[in-house]
Short mmCIF file of C-alpha atoms in Angstrom, two decimals:
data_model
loop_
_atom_site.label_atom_id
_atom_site.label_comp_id
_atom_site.label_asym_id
_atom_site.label_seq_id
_atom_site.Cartn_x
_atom_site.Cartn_y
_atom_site.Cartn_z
CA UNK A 520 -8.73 4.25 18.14
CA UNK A 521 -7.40 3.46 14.93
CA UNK A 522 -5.24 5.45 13.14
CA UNK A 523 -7.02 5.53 9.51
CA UNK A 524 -10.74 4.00 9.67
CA UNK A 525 -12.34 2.80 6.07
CA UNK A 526 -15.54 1.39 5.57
CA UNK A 527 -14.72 -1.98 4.38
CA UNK A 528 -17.91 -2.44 2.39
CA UNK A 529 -18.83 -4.16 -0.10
CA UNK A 530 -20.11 -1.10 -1.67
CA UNK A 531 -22.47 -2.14 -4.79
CA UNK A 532 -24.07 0.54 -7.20
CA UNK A 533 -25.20 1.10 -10.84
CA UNK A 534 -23.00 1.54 -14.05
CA UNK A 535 -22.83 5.53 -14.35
CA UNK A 536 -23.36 6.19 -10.54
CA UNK A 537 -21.11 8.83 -8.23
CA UNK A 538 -19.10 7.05 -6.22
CA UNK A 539 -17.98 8.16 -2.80
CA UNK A 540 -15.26 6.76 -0.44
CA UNK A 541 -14.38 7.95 2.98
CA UNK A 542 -11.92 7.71 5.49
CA UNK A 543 -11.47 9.30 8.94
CA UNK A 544 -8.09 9.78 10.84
CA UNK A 545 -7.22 10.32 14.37
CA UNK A 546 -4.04 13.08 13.96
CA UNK A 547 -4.19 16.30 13.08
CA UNK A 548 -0.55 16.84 12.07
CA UNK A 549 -1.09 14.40 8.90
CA UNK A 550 -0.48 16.33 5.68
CA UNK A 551 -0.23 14.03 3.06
CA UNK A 552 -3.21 11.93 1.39
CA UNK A 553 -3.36 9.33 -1.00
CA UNK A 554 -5.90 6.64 -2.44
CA UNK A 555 -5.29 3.66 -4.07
CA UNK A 556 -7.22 0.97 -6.29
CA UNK A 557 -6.38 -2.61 -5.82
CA UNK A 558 -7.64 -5.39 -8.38
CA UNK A 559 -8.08 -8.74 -7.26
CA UNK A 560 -4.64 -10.69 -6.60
CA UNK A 561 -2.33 -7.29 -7.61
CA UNK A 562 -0.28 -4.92 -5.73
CA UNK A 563 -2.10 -1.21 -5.28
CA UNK A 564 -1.65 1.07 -7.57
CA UNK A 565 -1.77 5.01 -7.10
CA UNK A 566 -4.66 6.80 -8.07
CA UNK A 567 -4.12 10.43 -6.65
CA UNK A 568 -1.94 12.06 -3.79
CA UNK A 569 -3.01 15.73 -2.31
CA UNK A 570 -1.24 17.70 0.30
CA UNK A 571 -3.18 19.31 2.96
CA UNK A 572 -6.72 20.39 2.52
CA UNK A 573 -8.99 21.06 -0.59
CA UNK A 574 -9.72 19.19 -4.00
CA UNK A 575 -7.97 17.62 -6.58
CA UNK A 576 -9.15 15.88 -9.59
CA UNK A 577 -7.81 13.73 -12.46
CA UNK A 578 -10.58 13.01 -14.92
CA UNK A 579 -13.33 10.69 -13.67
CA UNK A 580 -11.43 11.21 -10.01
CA UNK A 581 -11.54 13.80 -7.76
CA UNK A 582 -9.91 13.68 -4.02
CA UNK A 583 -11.07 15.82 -1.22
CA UNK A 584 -9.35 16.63 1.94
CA UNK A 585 -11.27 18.17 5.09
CA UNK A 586 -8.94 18.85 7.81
CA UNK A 587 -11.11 20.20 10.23
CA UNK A 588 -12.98 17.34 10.31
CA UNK A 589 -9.74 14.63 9.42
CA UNK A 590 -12.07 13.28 6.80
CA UNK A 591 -10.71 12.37 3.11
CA UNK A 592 -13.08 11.13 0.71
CA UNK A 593 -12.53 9.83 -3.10
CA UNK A 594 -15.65 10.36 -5.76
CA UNK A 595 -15.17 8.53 -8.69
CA UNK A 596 -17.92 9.65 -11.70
CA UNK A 597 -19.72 8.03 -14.43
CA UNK A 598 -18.57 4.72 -12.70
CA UNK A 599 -17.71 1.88 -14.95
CA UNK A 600 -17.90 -2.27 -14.44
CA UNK A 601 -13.74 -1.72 -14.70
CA UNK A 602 -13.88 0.26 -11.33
CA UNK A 603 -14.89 -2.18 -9.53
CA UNK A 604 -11.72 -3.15 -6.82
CA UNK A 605 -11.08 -2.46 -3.58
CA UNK A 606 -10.36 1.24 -2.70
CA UNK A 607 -7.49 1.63 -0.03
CA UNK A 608 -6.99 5.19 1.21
CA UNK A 609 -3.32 6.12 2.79
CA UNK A 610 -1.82 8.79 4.93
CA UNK A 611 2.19 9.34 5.48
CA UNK A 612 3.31 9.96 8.42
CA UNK A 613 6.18 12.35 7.49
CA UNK A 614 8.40 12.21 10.68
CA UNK A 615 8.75 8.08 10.32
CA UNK A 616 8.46 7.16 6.51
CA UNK A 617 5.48 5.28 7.39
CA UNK A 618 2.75 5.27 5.07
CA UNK A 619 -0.64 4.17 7.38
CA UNK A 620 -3.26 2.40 5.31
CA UNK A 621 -6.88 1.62 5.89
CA UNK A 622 -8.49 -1.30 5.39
CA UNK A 623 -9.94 -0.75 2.20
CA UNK A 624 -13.57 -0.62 0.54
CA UNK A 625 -14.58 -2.83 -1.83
CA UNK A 626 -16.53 -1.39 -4.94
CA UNK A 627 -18.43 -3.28 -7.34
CA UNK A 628 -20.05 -1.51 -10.33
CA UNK A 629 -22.95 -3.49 -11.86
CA UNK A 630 -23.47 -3.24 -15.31
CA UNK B 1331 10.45 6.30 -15.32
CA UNK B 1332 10.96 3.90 -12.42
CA UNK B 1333 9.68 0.51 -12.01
CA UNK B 1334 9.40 -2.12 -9.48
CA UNK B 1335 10.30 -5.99 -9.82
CA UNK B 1336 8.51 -8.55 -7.40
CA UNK B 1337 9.53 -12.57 -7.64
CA UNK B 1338 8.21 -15.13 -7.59
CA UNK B 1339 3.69 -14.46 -7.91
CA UNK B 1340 3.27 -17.43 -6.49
CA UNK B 1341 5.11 -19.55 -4.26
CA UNK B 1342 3.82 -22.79 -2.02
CA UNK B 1343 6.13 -24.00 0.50
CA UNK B 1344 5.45 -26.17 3.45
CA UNK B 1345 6.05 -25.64 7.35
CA UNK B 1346 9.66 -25.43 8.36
CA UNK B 1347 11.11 -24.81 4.56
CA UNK B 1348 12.95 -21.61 4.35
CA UNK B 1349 11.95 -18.22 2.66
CA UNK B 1350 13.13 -15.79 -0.22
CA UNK B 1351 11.53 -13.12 -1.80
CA UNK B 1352 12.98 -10.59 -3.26
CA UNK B 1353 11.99 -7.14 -4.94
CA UNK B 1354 14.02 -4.25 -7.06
CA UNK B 1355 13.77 -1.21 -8.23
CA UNK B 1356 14.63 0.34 -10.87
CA UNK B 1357 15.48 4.17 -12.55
CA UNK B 1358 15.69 5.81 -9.01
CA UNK B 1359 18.50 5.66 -6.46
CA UNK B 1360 18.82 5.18 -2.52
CA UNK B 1361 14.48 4.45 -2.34
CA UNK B 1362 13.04 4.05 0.62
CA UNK B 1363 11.98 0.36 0.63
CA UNK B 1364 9.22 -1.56 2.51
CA UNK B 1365 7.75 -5.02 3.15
CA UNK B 1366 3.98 -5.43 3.80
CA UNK B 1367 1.76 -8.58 4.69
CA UNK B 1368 -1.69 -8.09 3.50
CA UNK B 1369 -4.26 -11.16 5.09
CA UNK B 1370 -7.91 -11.07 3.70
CA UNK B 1371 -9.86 -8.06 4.91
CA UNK B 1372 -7.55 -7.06 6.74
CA UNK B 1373 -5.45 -4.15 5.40
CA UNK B 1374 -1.53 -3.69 4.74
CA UNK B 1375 0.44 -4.75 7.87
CA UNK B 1376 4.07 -3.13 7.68
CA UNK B 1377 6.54 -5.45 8.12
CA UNK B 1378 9.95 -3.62 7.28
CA UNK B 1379 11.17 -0.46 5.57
CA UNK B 1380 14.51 0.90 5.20
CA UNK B 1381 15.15 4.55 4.21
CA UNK B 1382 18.97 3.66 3.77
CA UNK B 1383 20.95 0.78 2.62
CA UNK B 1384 22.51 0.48 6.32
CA UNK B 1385 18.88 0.62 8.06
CA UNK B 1386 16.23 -1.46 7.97
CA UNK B 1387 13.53 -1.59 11.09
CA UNK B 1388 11.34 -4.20 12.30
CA UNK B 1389 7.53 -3.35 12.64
CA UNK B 1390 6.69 -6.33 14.15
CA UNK B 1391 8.30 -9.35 16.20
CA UNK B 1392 8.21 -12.72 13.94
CA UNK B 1393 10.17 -15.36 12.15
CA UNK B 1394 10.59 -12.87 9.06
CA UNK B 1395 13.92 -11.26 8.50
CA UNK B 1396 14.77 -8.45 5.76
CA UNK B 1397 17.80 -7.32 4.03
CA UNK B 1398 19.31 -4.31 1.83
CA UNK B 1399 22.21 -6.16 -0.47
CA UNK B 1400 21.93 -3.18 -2.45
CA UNK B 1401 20.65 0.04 -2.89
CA UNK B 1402 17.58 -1.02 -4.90
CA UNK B 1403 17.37 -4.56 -3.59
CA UNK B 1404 15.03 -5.91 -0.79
CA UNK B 1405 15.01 -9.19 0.34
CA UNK B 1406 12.44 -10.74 2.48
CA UNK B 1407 13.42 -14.21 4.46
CA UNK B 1408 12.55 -16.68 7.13
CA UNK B 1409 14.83 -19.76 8.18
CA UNK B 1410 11.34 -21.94 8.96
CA UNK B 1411 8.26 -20.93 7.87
CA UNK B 1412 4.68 -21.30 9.89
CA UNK B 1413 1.41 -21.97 8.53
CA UNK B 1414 0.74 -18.42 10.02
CA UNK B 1415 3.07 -17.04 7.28
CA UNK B 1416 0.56 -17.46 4.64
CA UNK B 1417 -0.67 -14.30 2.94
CA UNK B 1418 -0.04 -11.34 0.35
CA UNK B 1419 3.64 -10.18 0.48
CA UNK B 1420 3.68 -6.42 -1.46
CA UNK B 1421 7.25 -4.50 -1.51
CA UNK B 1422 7.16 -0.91 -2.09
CA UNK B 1423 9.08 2.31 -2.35
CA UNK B 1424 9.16 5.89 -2.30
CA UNK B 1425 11.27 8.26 -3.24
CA UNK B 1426 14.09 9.31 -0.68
CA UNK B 1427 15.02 12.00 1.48
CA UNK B 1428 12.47 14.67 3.23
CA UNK B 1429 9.43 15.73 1.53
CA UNK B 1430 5.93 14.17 1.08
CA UNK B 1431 6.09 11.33 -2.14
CA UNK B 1432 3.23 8.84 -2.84
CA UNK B 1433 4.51 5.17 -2.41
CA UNK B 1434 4.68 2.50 -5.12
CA UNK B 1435 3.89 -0.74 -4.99
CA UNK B 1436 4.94 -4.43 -7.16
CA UNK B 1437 2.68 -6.61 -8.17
CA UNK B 1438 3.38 -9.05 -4.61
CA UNK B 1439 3.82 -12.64 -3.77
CA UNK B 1440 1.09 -14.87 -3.14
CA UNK B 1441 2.42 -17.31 -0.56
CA UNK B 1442 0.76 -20.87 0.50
CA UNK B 1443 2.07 -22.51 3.21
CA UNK B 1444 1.19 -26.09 3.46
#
């Protein structure tokens, strides 16, 4: 079993839709959460970070953490054409300094 | 604020030439530092990190080779590359010490082996 599992996609939906990514993970002592966007030929860059469980939300972002059920997800609102990218979700694994990434989800908002 | 440096975008190089990337960062001292691969649909595939100018570990067995000149400086190198070599190279880093930090990323290397 893999550590992080992502639904590669492509995921394809409507200017102004909800968006919603998952992940699952396979250990329970994880802590740390973070999702990423990638355009096309550039390096990932941050989009939010939450520790443990619950919500957190930056504008047209919000992150969720479910422990219980070692399921993240990332809902993106009012989606625009300029969020379309591929969506990598991330976990550190404290005791290492390794950061374990999925494979990513690719979005595409039609306009 | 800190920043991160990634040279060259784009490189071609054919089989058996050697290999030099290199990556720095800037406005933060002693960073953790890491090499990925990423291949087409196929995710972020650690290949070093070093949480200390002295250390640097090896995720996986190949003809790649890393190095920590200085603190903020993280070199990634073959002698002879393969075609296999070919992909996405992304450096990254995250703040030091214990503690849970995000991780950063440059803008990578686009490599073509030919």
């Amino acid at each position: 079993q893999k550590e992080v599992e992502q639904d590669p996609g492509p995921l394809s939906v409507p200017e102004g839709a909800i968006v919603s990514l998952n992940c699952t993970y396979s250990n329970s002592a994880f802590q740390y959460f973070m999702w990423y966007r990638q355009y096309s030929r550039k390096g990932p860059e941050l989009l939010m970070y939450t520790y443990s469980s619950g919500n957190k939300e930056d504008g047209r972002f919000t992150a969720q953490v479910d422990k219980s059920s070692k399921y993240i997800s990332l809902f993106i609102r009012d989606s625009q054409p300029s969020d379309s990218a591929t969506y990598l979700c991330a976990i550190l694994d404290a005791g290492t300094y390794k950061y374990i990434f999925g494979t990513g989800t690719r979005l595409k908002v039609l306009a | 604020s800190q920043t991160i440096h990634q040279w060259p975008a784009t490189l071609v190089q054919p089989v058996g030439s050697p290999l030099s990337l290199e990556c720095t960062v800037e406005g933060t001292s002693n960073p953790n530092l890491y090499w990925y691969r990423q291949a087409a649909g196929r995710g972020l595939q650690l290949l070093f990190y070093s949480i200390g100018i002295d250390q640097i570990s090896s995720e996986v067995p190949q003809n790649l080779s890393a190095s920590r000149p200085q603190d903020r400086q993280f070199i990634l190198s073959s002698k002879k590359l393969l075609l296999s070599d070919s992909g996405f190279y992304l450096c990254a880093w995250s703040t030091p010490g214990t503690g849970y930090q995000p991780q950063h990323f440059g803008d990578g290397t686009r490599l073509s082996i030919l």
